[in-house]
Amino acid sequence: MDLRQQQLNMAERYRDTVDQREDIRRRQVETGTPFAADSEEQLRARAERLLSKGEVDPEALAPVPPARGPVRPAVVFERILGAASELQSVNFLARGARAARAVARISVVEGGRRAGFGTGFLVGERLLLTNNHVLPDVATATGSFAEFDLESDVDGVPKPVDSYDLAPAELFVTDVELDYTLVAVAVGSDGRRPGAVHGGLKLIAQQGKIVIGEPVNVVGHPDGRPKELAVRDNALLNQLPQFLHYRTDTEPGNSGSPVFNDQWEVVALHHAGVPAPDGEGWIANEGARVSAILRHLAGVELPPEQKRLLAELGPQAAPVGTAPSGAVPADDSLDGTAAGVIPTPGVLPTQAVTAAAHADAAARARERRGLTGRAGAGRRLVFLHGRGQQGRDPAALRTGWCEGLAIGLAAAGLAPLDAADVWFPFYGDALAAALATRERVTPDTATTTAEAYAPADSGARAVYAALLDEAAGATGMPAPERAPVAEGERAGQSRTAREGVAAQESGLLGGAVAALQRPLSWIAARSGLDDVVIATVFRDVAAYLGNKSVRDAVLDAVLAEMPDDGEIVLVTHSLGTVVALDLFTRLPRRASVPLLVTAGSPLGLDAVYQRLLAGGPVRPGQVGVWINAWAAGDAVAIGCPLGDTWSQVRDVLCVNRKDRAHDIAQYLSDTRVAAEIGRGARP
């Protein structure tokens, strides 16, 4: 199908929906609002997404005007949408700039010469999405390349362009009807993946990203020019099953641009303007809906190695009822990067675990083992991972850690370490199997992320409430949320913590636990991490600390794969830092740890260190030097720096990318952290 035929098809779709557009305009006039939806469920999904992500403060909404009869839910939803759309937080600009980093100009090369331009954007560390009419086949993609940072800085000075070759031999999926192409991108000359430098945009299958009448924003390279942004006089006009029609300014060269909502989530892949019936000018723009692209991708048959690469899209990209092959929630990288993929943003999932699933998890735990470093004299280097690694290949995880470390070592002028020398105890499957015995179906009354991810076990649920409460307080949650303490309660315990305890005592997940969404949303808004990411991390930390059987399963798995004598350089991340402190109570006396590195650690929270096996912030006697790496935007390391609570800890503040603030590769690539590990492992 050539571009001319695509334009004819677009014009026909636009012409066939004239009655639908008239109905939309009628409803907009009747309701006095620009927002329109096919159903109240669609409005509900959009409103709930805005509320759950903290884009709208429910308490700041004006009361719904009284009416003679019951107020229609649509009135409430439209009020929420209006509150979100009329004024934007100043971070709208910063979030847009972050999203735009993933957008690149595609230089199409044919016969060794540049034949044209398009736009594309990263949707994984090595996955780039654009139009079929930009890259129609493997032959065209071969030799073509993506140019990032083709733009000017705040002073109008052009930035250095960062170019990457395309790698269609590794992955190339295309569809003429939806006019999309998903292609792999080669690593850079320095060995870095493009997503590690420029970030990526998540493709979200979940409903509720936009409704008719809301603004859209388009970032691209019109006519091949440096990156430009269309944010004025833009609006979604209509939704078709596979396409969106919207009003905005675009030009040739914008083909393949991401179409964003005001929260900078991708809602469509722009492909062309709808031509006017007389052929003079353009009457609208059209883009393929993200949900339609993801449904098509879910049905594509690919070899295993390409499925693994496709898993970079993340589980949030899976259409309802499916999951991307190889995709599992991860903690070592919370933005879908090399170490894993994030949980689905905003979803309130069912946590049912059948006996068959439990048996399968237990079988995997028995089959998948950690890695032993090569035997030899000298110190042993041990990496201890965080949560969410179930089902992953320990060898691939170890390689990912070593790649991040190699970047920091090179910057420090030190030689890289051989991954084969590193010990990598693996407890991911053991943790998942232990959790499987504790979980149950999330009740239908769960309406918030905090409630949906609250552990089912009562002891773990109380820890979960305490973690959220303390973390919110550490990030400056206003004093009015911290009510006076009742007799017998811990001094300083806030209202949300007491509500969580009350719910735990009553055995309910609903009701008061829903109040935990307030601190969760507060933490998410100030860290930039999705509330689901934070909730899942705190849930698993709480499950480990609040349930003896879970803790024992994890410690047994780690101890079985740890060196039990000699000098150990122990590098830990996230939940792994908590496991490590408990590990010291069981490590044989003949083993010592001259260097301990904790990264992205929650050990600064009272709710964490008071529940350690040592009973508080007791510095292990086996430890020599303790380096704690933390980042200001890392919501898991919210209690850092640790030196305020723990003795003789040297805190290193890392400047991690905000969208990868908790990423272990970001921590290990810090020159100061890497140098300590490099010198410690080779004294």
mmCIF file of N, CA and C in Angstrom, residues 463-563:
data_model
loop_
_atom_site.group_PDB
_atom_site.id
_atom_site.type_symbol
_atom_site.label_atom_id
_atom_site.label_comp_id
_atom_site.label_asym_id
_atom_site.label_seq_id
_atom_site.Cartn_x
_atom_site.Cartn_y
_atom_site.Cartn_z
ATOM 1 N N VAL A 463 3.059 -3.684 58.067
ATOM 2 C CA VAL A 463 4.364 -3.130 57.697
ATOM 3 C C VAL A 463 4.230 -2.254 56.458
ATOM 4 N N TYR A 464 3.447 -2.699 55.499
ATOM 5 C CA TYR A 464 3.199 -1.949 54.260
ATOM 6 C C TYR A 464 2.623 -0.567 54.575
ATOM 7 N N ALA A 465 1.642 -0.526 55.478
ATOM 8 C CA ALA A 465 1.048 0.757 55.863
ATOM 9 C C ALA A 465 2.083 1.651 56.532
ATOM 10 N N ALA A 466 2.903 1.065 57.394
ATOM 11 C CA ALA A 466 3.923 1.851 58.091
ATOM 12 C C ALA A 466 4.967 2.390 57.126
ATOM 13 N N LEU A 467 5.352 1.585 56.132
ATOM 14 C CA LEU A 467 6.338 2.020 55.148
ATOM 15 C C LEU A 467 5.825 3.214 54.347
ATOM 16 N N LEU A 468 4.598 3.114 53.847
ATOM 17 C CA LEU A 468 4.031 4.209 53.066
ATOM 18 C C LEU A 468 3.915 5.475 53.903
ATOM 19 N N ASP A 469 3.463 5.308 55.118
ATOM 20 C CA ASP A 469 3.281 6.460 55.993
ATOM 21 C C ASP A 469 4.606 7.157 56.292
ATOM 22 N N GLU A 470 5.619 6.364 56.657
ATOM 23 C CA GLU A 470 6.900 6.966 57.016
ATOM 24 C C GLU A 470 7.570 7.595 55.796
ATOM 25 N N ALA A 471 7.481 6.926 54.643
ATOM 26 C CA ALA A 471 8.088 7.471 53.430
ATOM 27 C C ALA A 471 7.425 8.779 53.029
ATOM 28 N N ALA A 472 6.109 8.853 53.162
ATOM 29 C CA ALA A 472 5.409 10.097 52.837
ATOM 30 C C ALA A 472 5.834 11.219 53.774
ATOM 31 N N GLY A 473 5.973 10.900 55.059
ATOM 32 C CA GLY A 473 6.440 11.904 56.009
ATOM 33 C C GLY A 473 7.842 12.381 55.686
ATOM 34 N N ALA A 474 8.709 11.449 55.250
ATOM 35 C CA ALA A 474 10.090 11.819 54.921
ATOM 36 C C ALA A 474 10.166 12.721 53.703
ATOM 37 N N THR A 475 9.146 12.674 52.845
ATOM 38 C CA THR A 475 9.140 13.535 51.654
ATOM 39 C C THR A 475 8.314 14.796 51.868
ATOM 40 N N GLY A 476 7.931 15.063 53.124
ATOM 41 C CA GLY A 476 7.290 16.342 53.428
ATOM 42 C C GLY A 476 5.794 16.367 53.319
ATOM 43 N N MET A 477 5.118 15.227 53.509
ATOM 44 C CA MET A 477 3.666 15.235 53.478
ATOM 45 C C MET A 477 3.145 16.187 54.558
ATOM 46 N N PRO A 478 2.200 17.053 54.244
ATOM 47 C CA PRO A 478 1.773 18.113 55.173
ATOM 48 C C PRO A 478 1.365 17.590 56.550
ATOM 49 N N ALA A 479 1.618 18.409 57.543
ATOM 50 C CA ALA A 479 1.320 18.048 58.932
ATOM 51 C C ALA A 479 -0.142 17.703 59.179
ATOM 52 N N PRO A 480 -1.120 18.369 58.540
ATOM 53 C CA PRO A 480 -2.524 18.018 58.807
ATOM 54 C C PRO A 480 -2.849 16.551 58.590
ATOM 55 N N GLU A 481 -2.039 15.860 57.769
ATOM 56 C CA GLU A 481 -2.285 14.439 57.552
ATOM 57 C C GLU A 481 -1.774 13.592 58.707
ATOM 58 N N ARG A 482 -1.053 14.205 59.651
ATOM 59 C CA ARG A 482 -0.473 13.460 60.760
ATOM 60 C C ARG A 482 -1.226 13.837 62.035
ATOM 61 N N ALA A 483 -2.252 13.060 62.375
ATOM 62 C CA ALA A 483 -3.161 13.380 63.475
ATOM 63 C C ALA A 483 -2.537 13.024 64.825
ATOM 64 N N PRO A 484 -3.096 13.529 65.948
ATOM 65 C CA PRO A 484 -2.575 13.194 67.280
ATOM 66 C C PRO A 484 -2.584 11.688 67.522
ATOM 67 N N VAL A 485 -1.705 11.251 68.386
ATOM 68 C CA VAL A 485 -1.527 9.827 68.637
ATOM 69 C C VAL A 485 -2.433 9.373 69.775
ATOM 70 N N ALA A 486 -3.112 8.274 69.560
ATOM 71 C CA ALA A 486 -3.964 7.718 70.611
ATOM 72 C C ALA A 486 -3.108 6.951 71.620
ATOM 73 N N GLU A 487 -3.650 6.751 72.809
ATOM 74 C CA GLU A 487 -2.901 6.090 73.872
ATOM 75 C C GLU A 487 -2.476 4.696 73.434
ATOM 76 N N GLY A 488 -1.212 4.376 73.662
ATOM 77 C CA GLY A 488 -0.708 3.050 73.330
ATOM 78 C C GLY A 488 -0.118 2.952 71.948
ATOM 79 N N GLU A 489 -0.289 3.995 71.117
ATOM 80 C CA GLU A 489 0.274 3.937 69.776
ATOM 81 C C GLU A 489 1.685 4.481 69.778
ATOM 82 N N ARG A 490 2.457 4.095 68.780
ATOM 83 C CA ARG A 490 3.826 4.578 68.661
ATOM 84 C C ARG A 490 3.825 6.077 68.445
ATOM 85 N N ALA A 491 4.670 6.768 69.167
ATOM 86 C CA ALA A 491 4.770 8.220 69.023
ATOM 87 C C ALA A 491 5.113 8.569 67.590
ATOM 88 N N GLY A 492 4.387 9.543 67.073
ATOM 89 C CA GLY A 492 4.656 10.001 65.711
ATOM 90 C C GLY A 492 3.893 9.236 64.649
ATOM 91 N N GLN A 493 3.155 8.221 65.057
ATOM 92 C CA GLN A 493 2.418 7.440 64.067
ATOM 93 C C GLN A 493 1.280 8.285 63.505
ATOM 94 N N SER A 494 1.168 8.330 62.198
ATOM 95 C CA SER A 494 0.204 9.226 61.578
ATOM 96 C C SER A 494 -1.146 8.563 61.376
ATOM 97 N N ARG A 495 -2.064 9.380 60.893
ATOM 98 C CA ARG A 495 -3.419 8.905 60.673
ATOM 99 C C ARG A 495 -3.453 7.741 59.696
ATOM 100 N N THR A 496 -2.701 7.862 58.586
ATOM 101 C CA THR A 496 -2.751 6.805 57.583
ATOM 102 C C THR A 496 -2.198 5.494 58.124
ATOM 103 N N ALA A 497 -1.147 5.566 58.968
ATOM 104 C CA ALA A 497 -0.593 4.342 59.545
ATOM 105 C C ALA A 497 -1.609 3.681 60.468
ATOM 106 N N ARG A 498 -2.288 4.499 61.305
ATOM 107 C CA ARG A 498 -3.278 3.937 62.229
ATOM 108 C C ARG A 498 -4.450 3.344 61.466
ATOM 109 N N GLU A 499 -4.830 4.007 60.355
ATOM 110 C CA GLU A 499 -5.920 3.458 59.549
ATOM 111 C C GLU A 499 -5.540 2.108 58.965
ATOM 112 N N GLY A 500 -4.251 1.992 58.523
ATOM 113 C CA GLY A 500 -3.791 0.720 57.994
ATOM 114 C C GLY A 500 -3.804 -0.362 59.051
ATOM 115 N N VAL A 501 -3.347 -0.021 60.275
ATOM 116 C CA VAL A 501 -3.357 -0.979 61.376
ATOM 117 C C VAL A 501 -4.785 -1.384 61.723
ATOM 118 N N ALA A 502 -5.692 -0.397 61.725
ATOM 119 C CA ALA A 502 -7.094 -0.702 62.025
ATOM 120 C C ALA A 502 -7.670 -1.676 61.010
ATOM 121 N N ALA A 503 -7.339 -1.442 59.748
ATOM 122 C CA ALA A 503 -7.830 -2.343 58.708
ATOM 123 C C ALA A 503 -7.227 -3.733 58.868
ATOM 124 N N GLN A 504 -5.932 -3.756 59.257
ATOM 125 C CA GLN A 504 -5.276 -5.041 59.472
ATOM 126 C C GLN A 504 -5.957 -5.807 60.609
ATOM 127 N N GLU A 505 -6.278 -5.093 61.687
ATOM 128 C CA GLU A 505 -6.901 -5.749 62.833
ATOM 129 C C GLU A 505 -8.293 -6.260 62.496
ATOM 130 N N SER A 506 -8.960 -5.555 61.600
ATOM 131 C CA SER A 506 -10.313 -5.989 61.243
ATOM 132 C C SER A 506 -10.304 -7.052 60.164
ATOM 133 N N GLY A 507 -9.107 -7.307 59.571
ATOM 134 C CA GLY A 507 -9.009 -8.326 58.545
ATOM 135 C C GLY A 507 -9.513 -7.877 57.201
ATOM 136 N N LEU A 508 -9.685 -6.594 57.000
ATOM 137 C CA LEU A 508 -10.223 -6.093 55.738
ATOM 138 C C LEU A 508 -9.138 -5.427 54.928
ATOM 139 N N LEU A 509 -9.252 -5.544 53.591
ATOM 140 C CA LEU A 509 -8.372 -4.796 52.692
ATOM 141 C C LEU A 509 -9.010 -3.486 52.291
ATOM 142 N N GLY A 510 -10.318 -3.421 52.315
ATOM 143 C CA GLY A 510 -10.999 -2.209 51.857
ATOM 144 C C GLY A 510 -11.091 -1.185 52.958
ATOM 145 N N GLY A 511 -11.995 -0.217 52.766
ATOM 146 C CA GLY A 511 -12.236 0.769 53.805
ATOM 147 C C GLY A 511 -11.046 1.644 54.072
ATOM 148 N N ALA A 512 -10.532 1.543 55.314
ATOM 149 C CA ALA A 512 -9.482 2.459 55.747
ATOM 150 C C ALA A 512 -8.205 2.305 54.959
ATOM 151 N N VAL A 513 -7.902 1.099 54.436
ATOM 152 C CA VAL A 513 -6.668 0.916 53.689
ATOM 153 C C VAL A 513 -6.650 1.810 52.456
ATOM 154 N N ALA A 514 -7.821 2.134 51.934
ATOM 155 C CA ALA A 514 -7.875 3.021 50.777
ATOM 156 C C ALA A 514 -7.221 4.362 51.075
ATOM 157 N N ALA A 515 -7.177 4.757 52.360
ATOM 158 C CA ALA A 515 -6.533 6.021 52.732
ATOM 159 C C ALA A 515 -5.043 5.998 52.449
ATOM 160 N N LEU A 516 -4.461 4.817 52.300
ATOM 161 C CA LEU A 516 -3.034 4.729 52.010
ATOM 162 C C LEU A 516 -2.693 5.274 50.630
ATOM 163 N N GLN A 517 -3.697 5.476 49.791
ATOM 164 C CA GLN A 517 -3.410 6.052 48.481
ATOM 165 C C GLN A 517 -2.895 7.484 48.613
ATOM 166 N N ARG A 518 -3.292 8.177 49.677
ATOM 167 C CA ARG A 518 -2.823 9.553 49.850
ATOM 168 C C ARG A 518 -1.303 9.610 49.974
ATOM 169 N N PRO A 519 -0.702 8.871 50.922
ATOM 170 C CA PRO A 519 0.761 8.906 50.982
ATOM 171 C C PRO A 519 1.430 8.317 49.746
ATOM 172 N N LEU A 520 0.831 7.273 49.156
ATOM 173 C CA LEU A 520 1.421 6.684 47.957
ATOM 174 C C LEU A 520 1.469 7.698 46.818
ATOM 175 N N SER A 521 0.366 8.397 46.599
ATOM 176 C CA SER A 521 0.334 9.411 45.542
ATOM 177 C C SER A 521 1.308 10.544 45.836
ATOM 178 N N TRP A 522 1.432 10.885 47.108
ATOM 179 C CA TRP A 522 2.367 11.944 47.492
ATOM 180 C C TRP A 522 3.806 11.538 47.133
ATOM 181 N N ILE A 523 4.193 10.315 47.487
ATOM 182 C CA ILE A 523 5.546 9.830 47.197
ATOM 183 C C ILE A 523 5.778 9.783 45.692
ATOM 184 N N ALA A 524 4.783 9.279 44.948
ATOM 185 C CA ALA A 524 4.925 9.158 43.495
ATOM 186 C C ALA A 524 5.109 10.522 42.847
ATOM 187 N N ALA A 525 4.332 11.506 43.308
ATOM 188 C CA ALA A 525 4.402 12.841 42.703
ATOM 189 C C ALA A 525 5.763 13.475 42.942
ATOM 190 N N ARG A 526 6.373 13.194 44.077
ATOM 191 C CA ARG A 526 7.647 13.847 44.390
ATOM 192 C C ARG A 526 8.858 13.074 43.903
ATOM 193 N N SER A 527 8.679 11.821 43.555
ATOM 194 C CA SER A 527 9.811 11.042 43.046
ATOM 195 C C SER A 527 9.798 10.918 41.538
ATOM 196 N N GLY A 528 8.601 11.054 40.929
ATOM 197 C CA GLY A 528 8.501 10.860 39.487
ATOM 198 C C GLY A 528 8.305 9.406 39.096
ATOM 199 N N LEU A 529 8.368 8.477 40.079
ATOM 200 C CA LEU A 529 8.116 7.073 39.790
ATOM 201 C C LEU A 529 6.618 6.808 39.792
ATOM 202 N N ASP A 530 6.191 5.837 39.011
ATOM 203 C CA ASP A 530 4.785 5.463 38.981
ATOM 204 C C ASP A 530 4.368 4.884 40.326
ATOM 205 N N ASP A 531 3.133 5.157 40.753
ATOM 206 C CA ASP A 531 2.703 4.679 42.066
ATOM 207 C C ASP A 531 2.675 3.160 42.149
ATOM 208 N N VAL A 532 2.484 2.480 41.024
ATOM 209 C CA VAL A 532 2.493 1.017 41.040
ATOM 210 C C VAL A 532 3.897 0.488 41.325
ATOM 211 N N VAL A 533 4.897 1.148 40.760
ATOM 212 C CA VAL A 533 6.281 0.754 41.014
ATOM 213 C C VAL A 533 6.571 0.827 42.513
ATOM 214 N N ILE A 534 6.203 1.948 43.117
ATOM 215 C CA ILE A 534 6.471 2.145 44.544
ATOM 216 C C ILE A 534 5.683 1.136 45.373
ATOM 217 N N ALA A 535 4.415 0.953 45.039
ATOM 218 C CA ALA A 535 3.567 0.039 45.806
ATOM 219 C C ALA A 535 4.086 -1.391 45.755
ATOM 220 N N THR A 536 4.547 -1.848 44.585
ATOM 221 C CA THR A 536 5.023 -3.228 44.481
ATOM 222 C C THR A 536 6.324 -3.435 45.245
ATOM 223 N N VAL A 537 7.214 -2.440 45.207
ATOM 224 C CA VAL A 537 8.461 -2.557 45.973
ATOM 225 C C VAL A 537 8.156 -2.614 47.466
ATOM 226 N N PHE A 538 7.345 -1.662 47.957
ATOM 227 C CA PHE A 538 7.021 -1.644 49.381
ATOM 228 C C PHE A 538 6.236 -2.886 49.793
ATOM 229 N N ARG A 539 5.397 -3.388 48.899
ATOM 230 C CA ARG A 539 4.653 -4.612 49.205
ATOM 231 C C ARG A 539 5.604 -5.773 49.478
ATOM 232 N N ASP A 540 6.613 -5.942 48.607
ATOM 233 C CA ASP A 540 7.513 -7.081 48.765
ATOM 234 C C ASP A 540 8.462 -6.896 49.944
ATOM 235 N N VAL A 541 8.904 -5.654 50.192
ATOM 236 C CA VAL A 541 9.708 -5.398 51.384
ATOM 237 C C VAL A 541 8.884 -5.728 52.625
ATOM 238 N N ALA A 542 7.614 -5.308 52.623
ATOM 239 C CA ALA A 542 6.732 -5.578 53.764
ATOM 240 C C ALA A 542 6.500 -7.073 53.940
ATOM 241 N N ALA A 543 6.336 -7.786 52.829
ATOM 242 C CA ALA A 543 6.117 -9.230 52.917
ATOM 243 C C ALA A 543 7.334 -9.931 53.507
ATOM 244 N N TYR A 544 8.520 -9.466 53.123
ATOM 245 C CA TYR A 544 9.759 -10.053 53.663
ATOM 246 C C TYR A 544 9.887 -9.770 55.160
ATOM 247 N N LEU A 545 9.659 -8.528 55.558
ATOM 248 C CA LEU A 545 9.843 -8.142 56.957
ATOM 249 C C LEU A 545 8.706 -8.623 57.850
ATOM 250 N N GLY A 546 7.520 -8.767 57.293
ATOM 251 C CA GLY A 546 6.352 -9.046 58.110
ATOM 252 C C GLY A 546 5.961 -10.501 58.214
ATOM 253 N N ASN A 547 6.707 -11.393 57.517
ATOM 254 C CA ASN A 547 6.320 -12.800 57.556
ATOM 255 C C ASN A 547 7.562 -13.678 57.658
ATOM 256 N N LYS A 548 7.659 -14.449 58.703
ATOM 257 C CA LYS A 548 8.857 -15.253 58.966
ATOM 258 C C LYS A 548 9.110 -16.282 57.871
ATOM 259 N N SER A 549 8.058 -16.902 57.346
ATOM 260 C CA SER A 549 8.264 -17.941 56.337
ATOM 261 C C SER A 549 8.840 -17.362 55.050
ATOM 262 N N VAL A 550 8.424 -16.147 54.691
ATOM 263 C CA VAL A 550 8.967 -15.499 53.500
ATOM 264 C C VAL A 550 10.436 -15.158 53.731
ATOM 265 N N ARG A 551 10.739 -14.593 54.900
ATOM 266 C CA ARG A 551 12.122 -14.219 55.211
ATOM 267 C C ARG A 551 13.031 -15.448 55.205
ATOM 268 N N ASP A 552 12.587 -16.530 55.834
ATOM 269 C CA ASP A 552 13.411 -17.741 55.898
ATOM 270 C C ASP A 552 13.656 -18.313 54.503
ATOM 271 N N ALA A 553 12.645 -18.282 53.646
ATOM 272 C CA ALA A 553 12.802 -18.821 52.289
ATOM 273 C C ALA A 553 13.859 -18.041 51.516
ATOM 274 N N VAL A 554 13.829 -16.722 51.660
ATOM 275 C CA VAL A 554 14.800 -15.878 50.958
ATOM 276 C C VAL A 554 16.204 -16.095 51.511
ATOM 277 N N LEU A 555 16.360 -16.043 52.825
ATOM 278 C CA LEU A 555 17.684 -16.201 53.422
ATOM 279 C C LEU A 555 18.276 -17.578 53.140
ATOM 280 N N ASP A 556 17.449 -18.608 53.175
ATOM 281 C CA ASP A 556 17.942 -19.961 52.876
ATOM 282 C C ASP A 556 18.455 -20.039 51.440
ATOM 283 N N ALA A 557 17.715 -19.411 50.503
ATOM 284 C CA ALA A 557 18.131 -19.434 49.097
ATOM 285 C C ALA A 557 19.452 -18.706 48.902
ATOM 286 N N VAL A 558 19.625 -17.580 49.594
ATOM 287 C CA VAL A 558 20.863 -16.803 49.449
ATOM 288 C C VAL A 558 22.037 -17.525 50.101
ATOM 289 N N LEU A 559 21.854 -18.004 51.319
ATOM 290 C CA LEU A 559 22.946 -18.672 52.033
ATOM 291 C C LEU A 559 23.434 -19.911 51.293
ATOM 292 N N ALA A 560 22.541 -20.589 50.584
ATOM 293 C CA ALA A 560 22.921 -21.793 49.846
ATOM 294 C C ALA A 560 23.865 -21.477 48.694
ATOM 295 N N GLU A 561 23.920 -20.212 48.288
ATOM 296 C CA GLU A 561 24.709 -19.844 47.106
ATOM 297 C C GLU A 561 25.724 -18.747 47.414
ATOM 298 N N MET A 562 26.037 -18.562 48.695
ATOM 299 C CA MET A 562 27.031 -17.578 49.116
ATOM 300 C C MET A 562 28.348 -18.273 49.453
ATOM 301 N N PRO A 563 29.485 -17.623 49.180
ATOM 302 C CA PRO A 563 30.741 -18.164 49.724
ATOM 303 C C PRO A 563 30.667 -18.125 51.247
#
